[in-house]
């Protein structure tokens, strides 16, 4: 009986989770245009996204720019920029997430040099229509993405990428982010979620930005929700984790919002025989509070509102 009462108390204390599911434009409308470009973010905003998501890495001179990882292009492999053509001599051996790789790395370039690059579609075979826009768009700074969100009146959902990697290079991305937030004159308590896969970074953000800023713990598996609730307001987990029995209900009991990633329209990224809309329905039925998607327009059309 005691345990049941306790559960009811926890449920009563949990934040309201009955609101609309947020449409979070993952790297912009990145299913349609090269990711992390002003064009992709603008398209997402036009399509009714609630939030736009930039992943952030730091240049050699410490500016935050919108890229998914510190590798700008792999020699002879995946590339999200034309750096191999603009700076062929800068190729070197390095590592990405602990794996040896030869390529071009953001920490070797100043912001002015990044300004000479243009974006490319990461998966040209999967998304040829997006690849048709290769080499058209510049690589935006965090300041440019923040200014766009502010002008358009949509939320911003930045992720600090590879904080330990940049710390080893003498770049404190938390301090840089705090400075850049102030420079952008963004209300840290407004439509802003800040995300990281690195709990120490989230704890530092809590310290730096105060108790009211909304922080999201990212994970590739189900995290210890009790622990996460001591420093974050939400969790971002793969859709398969979010759909595990009782995961979302448990997160809500701990007062954590759940924003699963990443809903993509192509069949290869969806469970067998499930459409984009069916996956969205399943997440909504399970109680997800938002979803990261490469196709914000399609999500908005299906969910309505916006
Ligand atoms: O930030 C949510 C989701 O974007 C995490 O995955 O690798 O696309 O940044 P990733
Ligand atoms: Ca991300």
Coordinates of C-alpha atoms and ligand atoms in Angstrom, one line a residue:
X1 CA 0.0 0.0 0.0
X2 CA 2.8 2.3 1.0
X3 CA 4.5 1.7 -2.4
X4 CA 1.3 2.4 -4.3
X5 CA 0.9 5.7 -2.5
X6 CA 4.5 6.6 -3.3
X7 CA 3.9 5.9 -6.9
X8 CA 0.9 8.2 -7.0
X9 CA 2.9 10.9 -5.3
X10 CA 5.6 10.6 -7.9
X11 CA 3.1 10.7 -10.7
X12 CA 1.5 13.8 -9.2
X13 CA 4.9 15.5 -8.9
X14 CA 5.9 14.6 -12.5
X15 CA 5.6 17.5 -15.1
X16 CA 2.7 17.6 -17.4
X17 CA 3.5 15.3 -20.3
X18 CA 0.2 15.5 -22.1
X19 CA 1.3 18.3 -24.4
X20 CA 1.9 18.2 -28.1
X21 CA 4.9 16.2 -29.3
X22 CA 7.7 18.6 -30.2
X23 CA 9.1 18.4 -33.8
X24 CA 12.8 18.8 -33.5
X25 CA 14.5 19.4 -36.9
X26 CA 17.6 17.2 -36.6
X27 CA 20.4 19.1 -38.2
X28 CA 17.7 21.1 -40.1
X29 CA 15.4 19.6 -42.7
X30 CA 18.4 17.3 -43.3
X31 CA 16.5 14.7 -45.3
X32 CA 16.0 17.3 -48.0
X33 CA 19.0 19.6 -47.9
X34 CA 22.6 19.2 -46.8
X35 CA 22.6 19.0 -43.0
X36 CA 23.7 21.9 -40.7
X37 CA 23.2 24.6 -43.2
X38 CA 21.1 27.8 -42.9
X39 CA 19.1 26.5 -45.9
X40 CA 18.2 23.3 -44.1
X41 CA 17.3 25.1 -40.9
X42 CA 15.2 27.6 -42.9
X43 CA 13.4 24.8 -44.7
X44 CA 12.6 23.2 -41.3
X45 CA 11.3 26.4 -39.9
X46 CA 9.1 26.9 -43.0
X47 CA 7.8 23.4 -42.5
X48 CA 6.7 24.1 -38.9
X49 CA 9.5 22.7 -36.8
X50 CA 9.3 23.7 -33.1
X51 CA 13.0 23.5 -32.6
X52 CA 16.1 23.4 -34.8
X53 CA 19.1 21.3 -33.8
X54 CA 22.7 22.3 -34.4
X55 CA 25.5 20.0 -33.3
X56 CA 28.4 22.2 -32.3
X57 CA 32.2 21.8 -32.7
X58 CA 35.0 24.3 -32.2
X59 CA 37.4 25.8 -34.7
X60 CA 41.1 26.3 -34.0
X61 CA 40.4 29.8 -32.8
X62 CA 37.6 28.6 -30.6
X63 CA 34.4 29.6 -32.5
X64 CA 31.5 27.2 -32.3
X65 CA 30.2 26.1 -35.7
X66 CA 27.4 23.7 -36.8
X67 CA 28.9 20.3 -37.7
X68 CA 28.1 16.8 -36.4
X69 CA 31.7 15.8 -35.6
X70 CA 35.2 17.3 -35.7
X71 CA 36.0 15.4 -39.0
X72 CA 35.1 17.6 -41.9
X73 CA 35.8 15.0 -44.5
X74 CA 37.4 11.6 -44.6
X75 CA 39.9 11.0 -47.4
X76 CA 38.2 9.1 -50.1
X77 CA 35.1 8.6 -47.9
X78 CA 32.2 10.4 -46.2
X79 CA 32.3 14.2 -46.4
X80 CA 30.0 16.9 -45.3
X81 CA 32.1 19.7 -46.8
X82 CA 34.3 20.3 -49.9
X83 CA 37.4 20.8 -47.7
X84 CA 39.4 18.2 -49.7
X85 CA 39.2 20.4 -52.7
X86 CA 39.8 23.7 -51.0
X87 CA 42.6 22.6 -48.6
X88 CA 44.0 19.4 -50.1
X89 CA 47.3 19.9 -48.2
X90 CA 45.7 19.8 -44.8
X91 CA 44.8 16.1 -44.8
X92 CA 46.3 14.2 -41.9
X93 CA 46.0 11.1 -39.8
X94 CA 43.8 11.4 -36.8
X95 CA 41.0 9.6 -35.0
X96 CA 37.2 9.8 -34.8
X97 CA 35.6 8.3 -31.8
X98 CA 38.7 6.3 -31.2
X99 CA 39.0 5.0 -34.7
X100 CA 42.0 5.8 -36.8
X101 CA 41.0 7.9 -39.8
X102 CA 42.8 10.1 -42.4
X103 CA 41.0 13.3 -43.2
X104 CA 40.5 17.0 -42.5
X105 CA 39.7 18.1 -38.9
X106 CA 37.9 21.2 -37.8
X107 CA 40.5 22.0 -35.1
X108 CA 43.1 22.6 -37.9
X109 CA 41.1 25.5 -39.3
X110 CA 40.3 29.0 -38.2
X111 CA 36.8 30.4 -38.6
X112 CA 37.9 32.5 -41.5
X113 CA 39.1 29.3 -43.3
X114 CA 35.9 27.5 -42.5
X115 CA 34.2 30.4 -44.2
X116 CA 35.8 29.3 -47.5
X117 CA 34.1 25.8 -47.3
X118 CA 30.7 24.7 -48.6
X119 CA 28.5 21.9 -47.3
X120 CA 27.9 18.6 -48.9
X121 CA 25.2 15.9 -48.4
X122 CA 26.6 13.2 -46.1
X123 CA 24.7 10.3 -47.8
X124 CA 24.5 11.2 -51.5
X125 CA 23.4 7.7 -52.5
X126 CA 20.5 7.7 -50.1
X127 CA 19.6 11.4 -50.7
X128 CA 20.5 12.4 -54.2
X129 CA 18.0 15.3 -54.2
X130 CA 19.9 16.8 -51.3
X131 CA 23.3 16.1 -52.9
X132 CA 22.1 18.2 -55.9
X133 CA 22.7 21.2 -53.6
X134 CA 26.3 20.2 -52.8
X135 CA 28.8 23.1 -52.6
X136 CA 26.0 25.8 -52.5
X137 CA 25.8 26.6 -48.8
X138 CA 28.3 27.8 -46.3
X139 CA 29.0 26.2 -42.9
X140 CA 27.1 28.3 -40.3
X141 CA 28.4 29.5 -37.0
X142 CA 26.4 28.9 -33.9
X143 CA 25.8 32.7 -33.9
X144 CA 24.1 32.5 -37.3
X145 CA 21.9 29.5 -36.3
X146 CA 20.9 31.2 -33.1
X147 CA 20.1 34.5 -34.9
X148 CA 17.9 32.6 -37.3
X149 CA 16.0 30.8 -34.5
X150 CA 15.5 34.1 -32.8
X151 CA 14.3 35.9 -35.9
X152 CA 11.9 33.1 -36.7
X153 CA 10.7 32.6 -33.2
X154 CA 11.5 28.9 -33.0
X155 CA 13.3 27.0 -30.4
X156 CA 17.0 26.1 -30.4
X157 CA 18.3 22.7 -29.4
X158 CA 22.2 22.8 -29.5
X159 CA 24.4 19.7 -28.8
X160 CA 27.9 20.1 -27.5
X161 CA 29.9 17.5 -29.5
X162 CA 33.1 15.8 -28.3
X163 CA 33.8 18.1 -25.3
X164 CA 36.6 15.9 -24.1
X165 CA 38.3 16.0 -27.4
X166 CA 38.3 19.8 -27.5
X167 CA 39.3 20.0 -23.8
X168 CA 42.5 18.0 -24.7
X169 CA 43.2 20.7 -27.4
X170 CA 42.8 23.5 -24.8
X171 CA 39.3 24.5 -25.9
X172 CA 36.6 24.6 -23.2
X173 CA 33.4 24.2 -25.2
X174 CA 31.2 24.8 -22.1
X175 CA 32.8 28.2 -21.5
X176 CA 32.7 29.0 -25.2
X177 CA 29.0 28.0 -25.3
X178 CA 28.2 30.1 -22.3
X179 CA 29.9 33.2 -23.9
X180 CA 28.2 32.6 -27.3
X181 CA 24.8 32.3 -25.7
X182 CA 25.3 35.7 -24.1
X183 CA 26.6 37.1 -27.3
X184 CA 23.5 35.8 -29.2
X185 CA 21.4 37.4 -26.5
X186 CA 19.4 34.2 -26.1
X187 CA 17.2 33.7 -23.1
X188 CA 18.6 30.6 -21.5
X189 CA 15.3 30.0 -19.9
X190 CA 13.3 30.4 -23.1
X191 CA 12.8 27.9 -25.9
X192 CA 16.2 26.3 -25.5
X193 CA 17.3 22.7 -24.7
X194 CA 21.0 22.0 -24.4
X195 CA 22.1 18.4 -25.0
X196 CA 25.2 16.3 -24.5
X197 CA 26.2 12.6 -24.4
X198 CA 28.7 13.5 -21.7
X199 CA 27.3 13.8 -18.1
X200 CA 30.2 15.8 -16.7
X201 CA 29.5 18.4 -19.4
X202 CA 25.8 18.5 -18.5
X203 CA 26.7 19.0 -14.8
X204 CA 29.0 21.8 -15.8
X205 CA 26.3 23.4 -17.9
X206 CA 23.9 23.2 -15.0
X207 CA 26.5 25.0 -12.9
X208 CA 27.3 27.6 -15.6
X209 CA 23.7 28.3 -16.8
X210 CA 21.7 27.8 -13.6
X211 CA 18.9 25.6 -12.4
X212 CA 16.3 26.7 -14.9
X213 CA 18.0 26.0 -18.2
X214 CA 16.7 22.8 -19.8
X215 CA 19.3 20.1 -20.2
X216 CA 19.0 16.8 -22.1
X217 CA 21.1 13.7 -21.4
X218 CA 21.8 11.8 -24.6
X219 CA 22.4 8.1 -24.5
X220 CA 22.6 5.1 -26.8
X221 CA 21.0 2.9 -24.3
X222 CA 18.6 3.2 -21.4
X223 CA 20.3 5.4 -18.8
X224 CA 20.0 5.3 -15.0
X225 CA 17.0 7.6 -14.8
X226 CA 17.3 8.4 -11.1
X227 CA 20.9 9.6 -11.6
X228 CA 20.0 11.5 -14.8
X229 CA 17.2 13.3 -13.0
X230 CA 19.8 14.9 -10.7
X231 CA 21.3 17.0 -13.5
X232 CA 19.0 16.9 -16.5
X233 CA 15.4 17.7 -17.5
X234 CA 15.1 15.2 -20.3
X235 CA 16.6 12.2 -22.1
X236 CA 17.4 11.7 -25.8
X237 CA 17.6 8.0 -26.6
X238 CA 17.3 5.9 -29.8
X239 CA 13.7 5.2 -30.8
X240 CA 14.1 1.5 -30.0
X241 CA 15.1 2.4 -26.4
X242 CA 12.2 4.8 -26.0
X243 CA 9.8 2.0 -27.1
X244 CA 11.1 -0.4 -24.4
X245 CA 8.2 -1.3 -22.1
X246 CA 7.6 1.3 -19.5
X247 CA 10.7 3.4 -20.4
X248 CA 8.9 6.6 -21.1
X249 CA 6.5 6.1 -18.2
X250 CA 9.6 5.6 -15.9
X251 CA 11.3 8.7 -17.3
X252 CA 8.2 10.8 -16.7
X253 CA 8.0 9.5 -13.1
X254 CA 11.5 11.0 -12.6
X255 CA 10.3 14.2 -14.2
X256 CA 12.3 13.7 -17.4
X257 CA 10.9 14.5 -20.8
X258 CA 11.7 12.0 -23.6
X259 CA 12.9 13.1 -27.0
X260 CA 13.8 10.0 -29.1
X261 CA 16.2 10.1 -32.1
X262 CA 16.3 9.9 -35.1
X263 CA 13.1 9.5 -37.2
X264 CA 14.0 9.2 -40.9
X265 CA 11.7 8.6 -43.8
X266 CA 13.9 6.1 -45.8
X267 CA 12.9 2.4 -45.3
X268 CA 16.5 1.5 -44.4
X269 CA 16.2 3.6 -41.2
X270 CA 12.7 2.3 -40.2
X271 CA 11.7 -0.9 -38.5
X272 CA 10.7 -3.5 -41.1
X273 CA 7.3 -2.8 -42.6
X274 CA 6.7 0.3 -40.6
X275 CA 6.1 3.7 -42.2
X276 CA 7.4 7.0 -41.0
X277 CA 3.9 7.9 -39.9
X278 CA 3.4 4.6 -38.1
X279 CA 6.6 5.1 -36.2
X280 CA 5.5 8.6 -35.2
X281 CA 2.2 7.2 -34.0
X282 CA 3.9 4.6 -32.0
X283 CA 6.1 7.2 -30.3
X284 CA 3.2 9.4 -29.6
X285 CA 1.2 6.5 -28.2
X286 CA 4.1 5.6 -25.9
X287 CA 4.1 9.2 -24.6
X288 CA 7.2 10.7 -26.2
X289 CA 7.4 14.4 -25.6
X290 CA 9.2 15.2 -28.8
X291 CA 11.1 13.6 -31.7
X292 CA 14.3 14.3 -33.5
X293 CA 13.6 14.0 -37.2
X294 CA 15.4 14.6 -40.5
X295 CA 11.9 15.2 -42.0
X296 CA 10.2 17.9 -39.9
X297 CA 7.7 18.8 -42.5
X298 CA 6.4 15.3 -42.8
X299 CA 6.2 15.0 -39.0
X300 CA 4.4 18.3 -38.7
X301 CA 1.9 17.3 -41.4
X302 CA 1.1 14.1 -39.6
X303 CA 1.0 15.5 -36.1
X304 CA -0.8 18.7 -37.0
X305 CA -0.5 21.9 -35.0
X306 CA 2.7 23.9 -35.1
Ligands
LIG1 O1 21.0 14.9 -30.5 C1 20.1 13.9 -30.7 C2 20.7 13.1 -31.8 O2 21.0 14.0 -32.7 C3 21.9 12.4 -31.3 O3 22.5 11.8 -32.3 O4 24.6 11.6 -33.5 O5 22.6 12.7 -34.6 O6 23.9 13.8 -32.9 P1 23.4 12.5 -33.4
LIG2 CA1 22.7 15.8 -32.3

